[in-house]
Coordinates of C-alpha atoms in Angstrom, one line a residue:
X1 CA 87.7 136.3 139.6
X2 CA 88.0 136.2 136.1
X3 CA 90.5 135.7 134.0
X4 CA 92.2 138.9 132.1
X5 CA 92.1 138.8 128.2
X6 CA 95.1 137.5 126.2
X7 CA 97.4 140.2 125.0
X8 CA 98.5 139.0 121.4
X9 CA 101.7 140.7 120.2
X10 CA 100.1 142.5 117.0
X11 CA 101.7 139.9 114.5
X12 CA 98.9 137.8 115.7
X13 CA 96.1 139.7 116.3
X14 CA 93.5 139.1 113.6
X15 CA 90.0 140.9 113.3
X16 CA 88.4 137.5 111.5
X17 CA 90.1 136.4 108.2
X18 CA 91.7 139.8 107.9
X19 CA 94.9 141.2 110.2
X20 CA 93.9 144.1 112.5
X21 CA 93.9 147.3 110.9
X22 CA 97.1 148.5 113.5
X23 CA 98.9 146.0 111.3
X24 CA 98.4 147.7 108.0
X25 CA 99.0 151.2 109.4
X26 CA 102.7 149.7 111.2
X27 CA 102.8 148.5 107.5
X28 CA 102.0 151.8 105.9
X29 CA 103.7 154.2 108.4
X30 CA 107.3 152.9 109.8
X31 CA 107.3 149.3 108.2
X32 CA 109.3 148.3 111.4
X33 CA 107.9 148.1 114.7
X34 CA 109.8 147.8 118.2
X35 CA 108.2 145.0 120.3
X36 CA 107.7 144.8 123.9
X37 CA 109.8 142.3 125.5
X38 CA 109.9 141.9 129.7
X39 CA 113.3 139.9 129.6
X40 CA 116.0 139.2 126.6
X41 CA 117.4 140.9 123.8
X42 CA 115.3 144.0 121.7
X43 CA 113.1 143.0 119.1
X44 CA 111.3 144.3 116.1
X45 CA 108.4 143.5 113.5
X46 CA 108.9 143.7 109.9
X47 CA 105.9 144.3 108.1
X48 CA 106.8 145.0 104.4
X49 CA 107.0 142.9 101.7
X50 CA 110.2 143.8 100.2
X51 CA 111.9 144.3 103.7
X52 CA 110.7 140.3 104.7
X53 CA 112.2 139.1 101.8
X54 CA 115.3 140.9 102.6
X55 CA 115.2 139.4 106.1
X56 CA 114.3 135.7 105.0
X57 CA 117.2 135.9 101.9
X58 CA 119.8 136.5 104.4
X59 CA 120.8 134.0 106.8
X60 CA 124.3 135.7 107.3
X61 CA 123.1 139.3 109.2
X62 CA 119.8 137.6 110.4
X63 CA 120.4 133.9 111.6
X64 CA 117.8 131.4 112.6
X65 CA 120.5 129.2 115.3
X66 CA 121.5 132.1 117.1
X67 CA 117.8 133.3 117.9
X68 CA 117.2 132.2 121.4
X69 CA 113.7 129.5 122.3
X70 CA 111.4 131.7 124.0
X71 CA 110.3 129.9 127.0
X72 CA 113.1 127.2 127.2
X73 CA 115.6 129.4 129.4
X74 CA 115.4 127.1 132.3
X75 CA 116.4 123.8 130.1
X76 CA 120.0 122.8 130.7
X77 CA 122.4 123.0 127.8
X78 CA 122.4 119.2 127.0
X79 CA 118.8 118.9 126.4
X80 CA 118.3 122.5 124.6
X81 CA 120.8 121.2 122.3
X82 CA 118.8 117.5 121.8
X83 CA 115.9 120.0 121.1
X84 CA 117.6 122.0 118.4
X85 CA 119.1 118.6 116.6
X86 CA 117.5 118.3 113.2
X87 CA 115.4 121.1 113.6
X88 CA 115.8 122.9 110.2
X89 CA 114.5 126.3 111.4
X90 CA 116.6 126.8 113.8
X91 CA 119.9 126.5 111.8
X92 CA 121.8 128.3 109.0
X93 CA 124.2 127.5 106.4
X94 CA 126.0 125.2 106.3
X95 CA 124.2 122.9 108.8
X96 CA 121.3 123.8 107.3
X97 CA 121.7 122.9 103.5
X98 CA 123.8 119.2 105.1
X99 CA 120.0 118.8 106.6
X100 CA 118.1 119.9 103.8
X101 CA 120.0 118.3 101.2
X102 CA 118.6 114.7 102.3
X103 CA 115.3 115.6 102.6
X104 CA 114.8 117.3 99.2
X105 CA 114.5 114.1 97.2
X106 CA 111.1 113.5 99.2
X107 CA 109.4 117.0 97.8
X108 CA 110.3 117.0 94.2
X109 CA 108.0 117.3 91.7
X110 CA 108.5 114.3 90.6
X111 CA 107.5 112.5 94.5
X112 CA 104.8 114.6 94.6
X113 CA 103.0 112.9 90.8
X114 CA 103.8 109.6 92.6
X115 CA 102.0 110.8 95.6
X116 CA 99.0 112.1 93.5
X117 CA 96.9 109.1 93.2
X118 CA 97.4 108.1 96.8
X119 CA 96.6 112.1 98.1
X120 CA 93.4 112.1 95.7
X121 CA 91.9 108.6 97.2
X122 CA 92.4 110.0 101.1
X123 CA 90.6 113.0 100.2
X124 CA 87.9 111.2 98.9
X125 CA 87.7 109.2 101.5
X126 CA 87.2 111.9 104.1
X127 CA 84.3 113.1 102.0
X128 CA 82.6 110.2 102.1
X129 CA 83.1 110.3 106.0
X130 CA 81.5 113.6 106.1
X131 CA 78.8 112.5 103.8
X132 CA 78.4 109.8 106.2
X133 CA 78.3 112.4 109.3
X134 CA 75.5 113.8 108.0
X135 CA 74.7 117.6 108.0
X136 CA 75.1 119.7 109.6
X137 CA 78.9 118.4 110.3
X138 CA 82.0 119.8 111.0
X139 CA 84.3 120.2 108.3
X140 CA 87.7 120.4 110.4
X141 CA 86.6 116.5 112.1
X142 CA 85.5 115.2 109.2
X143 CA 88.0 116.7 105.6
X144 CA 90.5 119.1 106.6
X145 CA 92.3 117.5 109.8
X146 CA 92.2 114.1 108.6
X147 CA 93.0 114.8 104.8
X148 CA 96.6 116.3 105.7
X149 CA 97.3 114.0 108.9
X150 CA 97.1 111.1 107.1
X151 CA 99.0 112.2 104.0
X152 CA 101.8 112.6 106.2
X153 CA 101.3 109.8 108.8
X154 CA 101.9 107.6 105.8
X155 CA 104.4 109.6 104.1
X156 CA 106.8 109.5 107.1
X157 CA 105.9 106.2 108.5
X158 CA 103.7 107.7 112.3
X159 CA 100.1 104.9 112.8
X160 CA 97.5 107.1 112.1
X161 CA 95.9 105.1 114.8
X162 CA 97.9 108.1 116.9
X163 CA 97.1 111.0 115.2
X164 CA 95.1 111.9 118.1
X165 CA 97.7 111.8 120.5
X166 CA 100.5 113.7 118.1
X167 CA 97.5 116.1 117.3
X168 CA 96.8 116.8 121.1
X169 CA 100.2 117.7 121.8
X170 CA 100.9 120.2 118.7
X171 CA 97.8 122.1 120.1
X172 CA 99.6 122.5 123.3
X173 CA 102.6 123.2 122.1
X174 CA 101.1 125.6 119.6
X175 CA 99.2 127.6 121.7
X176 CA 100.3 130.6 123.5
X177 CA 97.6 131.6 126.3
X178 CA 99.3 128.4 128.0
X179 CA 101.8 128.5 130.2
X180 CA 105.4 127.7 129.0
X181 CA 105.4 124.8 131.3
X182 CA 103.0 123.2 129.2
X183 CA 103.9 124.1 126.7
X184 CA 107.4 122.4 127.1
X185 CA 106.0 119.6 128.1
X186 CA 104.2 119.0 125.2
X187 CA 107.2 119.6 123.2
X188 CA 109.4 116.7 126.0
X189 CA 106.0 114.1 125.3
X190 CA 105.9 114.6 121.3
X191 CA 109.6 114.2 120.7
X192 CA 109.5 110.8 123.3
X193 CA 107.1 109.6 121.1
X194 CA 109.0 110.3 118.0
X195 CA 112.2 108.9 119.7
X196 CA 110.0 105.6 119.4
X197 CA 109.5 105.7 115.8
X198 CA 113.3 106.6 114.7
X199 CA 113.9 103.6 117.1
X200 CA 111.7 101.2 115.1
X201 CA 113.0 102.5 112.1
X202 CA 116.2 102.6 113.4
X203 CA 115.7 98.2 113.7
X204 CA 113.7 97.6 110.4
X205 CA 114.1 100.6 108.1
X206 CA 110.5 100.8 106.3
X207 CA 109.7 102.5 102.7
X208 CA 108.5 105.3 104.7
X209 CA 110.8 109.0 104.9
X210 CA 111.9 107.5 108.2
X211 CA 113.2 104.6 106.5
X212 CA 114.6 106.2 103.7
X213 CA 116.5 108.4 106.0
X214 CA 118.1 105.6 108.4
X215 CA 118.9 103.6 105.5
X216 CA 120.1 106.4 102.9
X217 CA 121.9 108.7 105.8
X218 CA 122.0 106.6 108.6
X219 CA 125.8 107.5 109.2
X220 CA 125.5 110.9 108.7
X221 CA 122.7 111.7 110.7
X222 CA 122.6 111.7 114.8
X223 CA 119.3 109.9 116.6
X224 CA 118.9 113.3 118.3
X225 CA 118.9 114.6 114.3
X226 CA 116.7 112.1 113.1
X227 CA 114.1 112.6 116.2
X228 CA 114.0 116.5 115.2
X229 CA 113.4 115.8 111.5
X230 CA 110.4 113.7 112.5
X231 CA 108.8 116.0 114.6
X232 CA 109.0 119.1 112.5
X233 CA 107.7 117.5 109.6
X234 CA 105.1 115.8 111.6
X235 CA 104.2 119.3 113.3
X236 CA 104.4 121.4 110.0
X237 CA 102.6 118.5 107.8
X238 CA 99.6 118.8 109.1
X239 CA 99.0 121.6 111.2
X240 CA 99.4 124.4 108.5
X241 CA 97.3 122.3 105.7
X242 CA 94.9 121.5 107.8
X243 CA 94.2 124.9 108.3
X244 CA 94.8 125.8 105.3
X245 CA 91.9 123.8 104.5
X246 CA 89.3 125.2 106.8
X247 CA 90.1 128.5 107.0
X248 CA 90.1 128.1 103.1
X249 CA 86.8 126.3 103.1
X250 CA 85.4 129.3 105.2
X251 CA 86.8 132.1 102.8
X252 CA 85.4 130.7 100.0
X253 CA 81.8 130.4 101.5
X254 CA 82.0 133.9 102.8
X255 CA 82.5 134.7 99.3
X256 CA 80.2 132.9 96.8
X257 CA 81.3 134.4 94.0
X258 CA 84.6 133.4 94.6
X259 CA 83.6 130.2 95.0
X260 CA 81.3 129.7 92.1
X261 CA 84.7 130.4 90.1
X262 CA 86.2 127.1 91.3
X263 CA 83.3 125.2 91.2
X264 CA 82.4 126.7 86.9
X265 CA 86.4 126.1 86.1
X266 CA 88.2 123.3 87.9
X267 CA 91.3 124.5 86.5
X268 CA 90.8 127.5 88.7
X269 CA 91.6 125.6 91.3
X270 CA 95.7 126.0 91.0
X271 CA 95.6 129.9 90.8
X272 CA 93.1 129.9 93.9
X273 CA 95.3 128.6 95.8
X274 CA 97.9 131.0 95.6
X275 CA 95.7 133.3 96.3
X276 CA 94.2 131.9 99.6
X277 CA 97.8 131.0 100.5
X278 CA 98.5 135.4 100.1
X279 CA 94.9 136.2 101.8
X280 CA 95.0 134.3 104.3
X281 CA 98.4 133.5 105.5
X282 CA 97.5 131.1 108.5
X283 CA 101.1 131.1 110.1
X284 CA 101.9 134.4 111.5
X285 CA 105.3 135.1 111.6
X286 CA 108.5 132.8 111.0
X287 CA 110.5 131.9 113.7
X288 CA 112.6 135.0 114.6
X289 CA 116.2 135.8 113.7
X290 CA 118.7 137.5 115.1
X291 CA 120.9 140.2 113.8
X292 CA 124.7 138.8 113.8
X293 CA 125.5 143.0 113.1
X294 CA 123.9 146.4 112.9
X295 CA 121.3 146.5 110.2
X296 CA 119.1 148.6 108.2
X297 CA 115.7 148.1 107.6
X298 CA 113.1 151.0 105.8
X299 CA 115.4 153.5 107.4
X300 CA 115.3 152.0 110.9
X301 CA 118.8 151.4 112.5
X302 CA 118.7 147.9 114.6
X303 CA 121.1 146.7 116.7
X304 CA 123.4 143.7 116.6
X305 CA 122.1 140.9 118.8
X306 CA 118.3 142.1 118.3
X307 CA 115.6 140.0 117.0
X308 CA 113.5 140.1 114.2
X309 CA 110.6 138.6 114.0
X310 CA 108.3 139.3 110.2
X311 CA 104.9 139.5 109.8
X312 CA 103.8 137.2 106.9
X313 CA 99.9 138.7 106.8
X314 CA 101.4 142.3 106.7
X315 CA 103.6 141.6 104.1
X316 CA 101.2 139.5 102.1
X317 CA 98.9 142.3 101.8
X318 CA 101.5 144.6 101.0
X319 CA 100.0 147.2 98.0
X320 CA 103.7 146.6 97.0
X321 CA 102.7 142.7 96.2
X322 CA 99.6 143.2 94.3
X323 CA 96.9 145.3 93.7
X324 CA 94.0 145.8 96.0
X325 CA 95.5 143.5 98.2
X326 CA 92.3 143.3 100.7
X327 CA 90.3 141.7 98.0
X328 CA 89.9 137.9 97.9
X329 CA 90.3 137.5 93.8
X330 CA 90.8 133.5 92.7
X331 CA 91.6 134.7 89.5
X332 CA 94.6 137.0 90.3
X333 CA 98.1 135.4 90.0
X334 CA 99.3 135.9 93.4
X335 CA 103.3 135.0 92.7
X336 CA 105.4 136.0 94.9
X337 CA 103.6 135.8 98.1
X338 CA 105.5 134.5 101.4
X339 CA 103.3 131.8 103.0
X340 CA 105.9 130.2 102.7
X341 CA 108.4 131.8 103.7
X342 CA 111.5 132.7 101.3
X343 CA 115.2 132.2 101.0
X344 CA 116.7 129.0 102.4
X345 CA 113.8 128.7 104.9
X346 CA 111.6 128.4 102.0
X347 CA 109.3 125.5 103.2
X348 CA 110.2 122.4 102.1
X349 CA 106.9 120.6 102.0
X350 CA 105.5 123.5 99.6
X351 CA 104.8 121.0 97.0
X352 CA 103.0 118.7 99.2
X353 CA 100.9 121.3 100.4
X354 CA 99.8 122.9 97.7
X355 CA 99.1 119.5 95.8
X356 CA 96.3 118.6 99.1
X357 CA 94.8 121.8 98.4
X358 CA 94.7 121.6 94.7
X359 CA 93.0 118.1 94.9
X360 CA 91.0 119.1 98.1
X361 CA 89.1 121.9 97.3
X362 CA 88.0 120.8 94.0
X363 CA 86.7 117.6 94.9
X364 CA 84.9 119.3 97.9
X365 CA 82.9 121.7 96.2
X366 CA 82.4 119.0 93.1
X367 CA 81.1 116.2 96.0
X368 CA 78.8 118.6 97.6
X369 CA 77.5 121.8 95.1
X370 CA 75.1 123.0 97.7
X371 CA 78.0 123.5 100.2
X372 CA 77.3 126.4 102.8
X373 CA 77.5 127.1 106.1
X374 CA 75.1 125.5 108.5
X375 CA 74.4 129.1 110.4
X376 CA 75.8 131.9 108.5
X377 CA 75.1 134.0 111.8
X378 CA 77.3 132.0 114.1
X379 CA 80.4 133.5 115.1
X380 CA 83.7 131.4 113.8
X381 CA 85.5 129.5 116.6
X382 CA 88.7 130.7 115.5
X383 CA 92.2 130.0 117.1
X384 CA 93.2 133.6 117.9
X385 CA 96.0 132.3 120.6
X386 CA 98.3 130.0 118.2
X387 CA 101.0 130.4 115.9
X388 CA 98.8 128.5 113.3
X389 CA 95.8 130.5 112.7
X390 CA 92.5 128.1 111.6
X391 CA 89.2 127.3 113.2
X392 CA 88.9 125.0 116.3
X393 CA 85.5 123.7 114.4
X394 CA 83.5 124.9 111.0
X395 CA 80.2 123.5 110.8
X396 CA 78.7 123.1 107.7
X397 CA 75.3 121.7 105.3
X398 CA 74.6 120.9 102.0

């Protein structure tokens, strides 16, 4: 027997880099789209730019803590409430901004300068791994795993000497063609091994976030809170950079003219970004919301008690955002796009990300000028089944 193909719902299906073509006609023609659901309350895509930023600026008529976890039905109360402790996505207002508010500190503009020096001397060092490697090698082992993993290993206070295990477990609990079960599971081994760390810190408070956060808000914060914190910061810190980073890396090769921008005028660097953040926009959707009263979206009447789930590719490459969306263009100002996210939910380690990208890409193409794929026939391994889009490997020569 063999095994039947994965049905993606079409927020994820990708053709490549690009979102499938269905995408941009839901986009085009009813900008809301009802989505099939065996079991649970009705839900529907947003796919326009404006009407996403709607969504994501209103916490009141669309609420993150109300929106069920898909697959954690059969969990008991007690520990489906240990899993939603600290886990910013899943609350509103006024929980929310009481979390938020002590984590802020950590993503100024100011911390990130601090961080610079540190962030530059970890990317360097994962070139000279790759160097070492020798080519052909695979850029996801060798730069754009490591690079982010260990700028927030040692950012929250996690032994890199585990980033294996942590990394393992995200996968699981990232991807969808596996059953729930395992997916659970991974979720029940990740947090046990963050319970571990708050302990420690929870002894002999470190300079790490961890520490900061036991010292700084050790009264006003729960263990279950604390554990939460840890692993979505863990979970987001890496996992979206790090694709970022590949999927980045493979844009640019796949379009050399792009790339010969960066590589001409560093100072390119800053705006490119922005603009691979809009093309590409590795995570899907945000975590659904759901309607707390009848609401209207491009002329579509939805329910109270329905979910909404938005399509960040869709409305990233809204002809409403920029022009000739499609196009790949470095040099284009790209504000305003929703990688991510927008509203309260904004993501909180924006700064940090965009700084490892800013330093990253540079010093790639500046370490290796002759950077290219090692077969430009081969077909990209990509991820197509989890809610980070990247590459599973991206082999390249110099």
């Amino acid at each position: 027997m063999t095994t039947p193909p994965l049905k993606l719902p079409l927020h994820m299906r990708r053709n490549g880099l690009d979102p499938v073509e269905e995408l941009a006609r839901a986009r085009e023609d009813e900008g809301v789209v009802p989505m099939e659901t065996p079991c649970g309350p009705p839900e529907y895509l947003i796919c326009r730019h404006e009407d996403v930023r709607q969504v994501l600026a209103d916490p009141g008529r669309f609420s993150s803590a109300l929106a069920p976890l898909p697959g954690f039905e059969y969990v008991d109360a007690e520990e489906l409430e240990r899993l939603r402790a600290g886990q910013l996505f899943r609350s509103d207002p006024p929980e929310h901004t009481r979390l938020r508010r002590m984590l802020t500190p950590e993503f100024t503009m100011r911390r990130m300068r601090e961080l610079e020096p540190r962030i530059t001397q970890i990317v360097h060092t994962a070139l000279d791994d790759l160097e070492r490697a020798g080519k052909p090698a695979d850029l996801v082992e060798h730069f754009a795993l490591p690079v982010p993993s260990l700028v927030i290993c040692e950012l929250l206070g996690v032994p890199y000497a585990d980033h294996a295990r942590f990394q393992q477990c995200a996968v699981r609990l990232l991807d969808t063609s596996l059953p729930m079960e395992q997916r659970v599971e991974a979720q029940r081994e990740n947090r046990a091994y963050m319970a571990g760390l708050v302990a420690r810190a929870q002894a002999g408070p470190g300079q790490d976030m961890l520490g900061m956060l036991v010292r700084e808000h050790g009264d006003d914060l729960s263990t279950d809170e604390l554990i939460g914190i840890a692993e979505l910061l863990l979970l987001a810190g890496h996992e979206t950079t790090s694709n970022m980073l590949a999927l980045g890396a493979l844009a640019l090769l796949r379009h050399p003219d792009q790339l010969a921008m960066i590589r001409q005028d560093l100072a390119q660097a800053e705006p490119a970004v922005e603009e691979l953040l809009r093309w590409l926009s590795v995570v899907h959707a945000v975590p659904p919301r759901m309607t707390t009263t009848e609401v209207e979206i491009a002329g579509h009447a939805i329910p109270s008690g329905s979910l909404v789930t938005c399509s960040l590719p869709a409305a990233n490459r809204d002809p409403a955002l920029v022009h000739d969306p499609e196009t790949l263009d470095v040099t284009r100002a790209a504000t305003g796009h929703l990688a991510f996210g927008h509203g309260v939910h904004h993501c909180l380690g924006a700064p940090l990300a965009r700084m490892e990208m800013r330093i990253a890409f540079p010093a790639l193409l500046r370490r290796f000028p002759g950077l290219a794929l090692a077969d430009p026939n081969e077909q990209a391994d990509f991820r197509v089944s989890t809610l980070v889009y990247g590459v599973n490997a991206l082999r390249v020569t110099w």
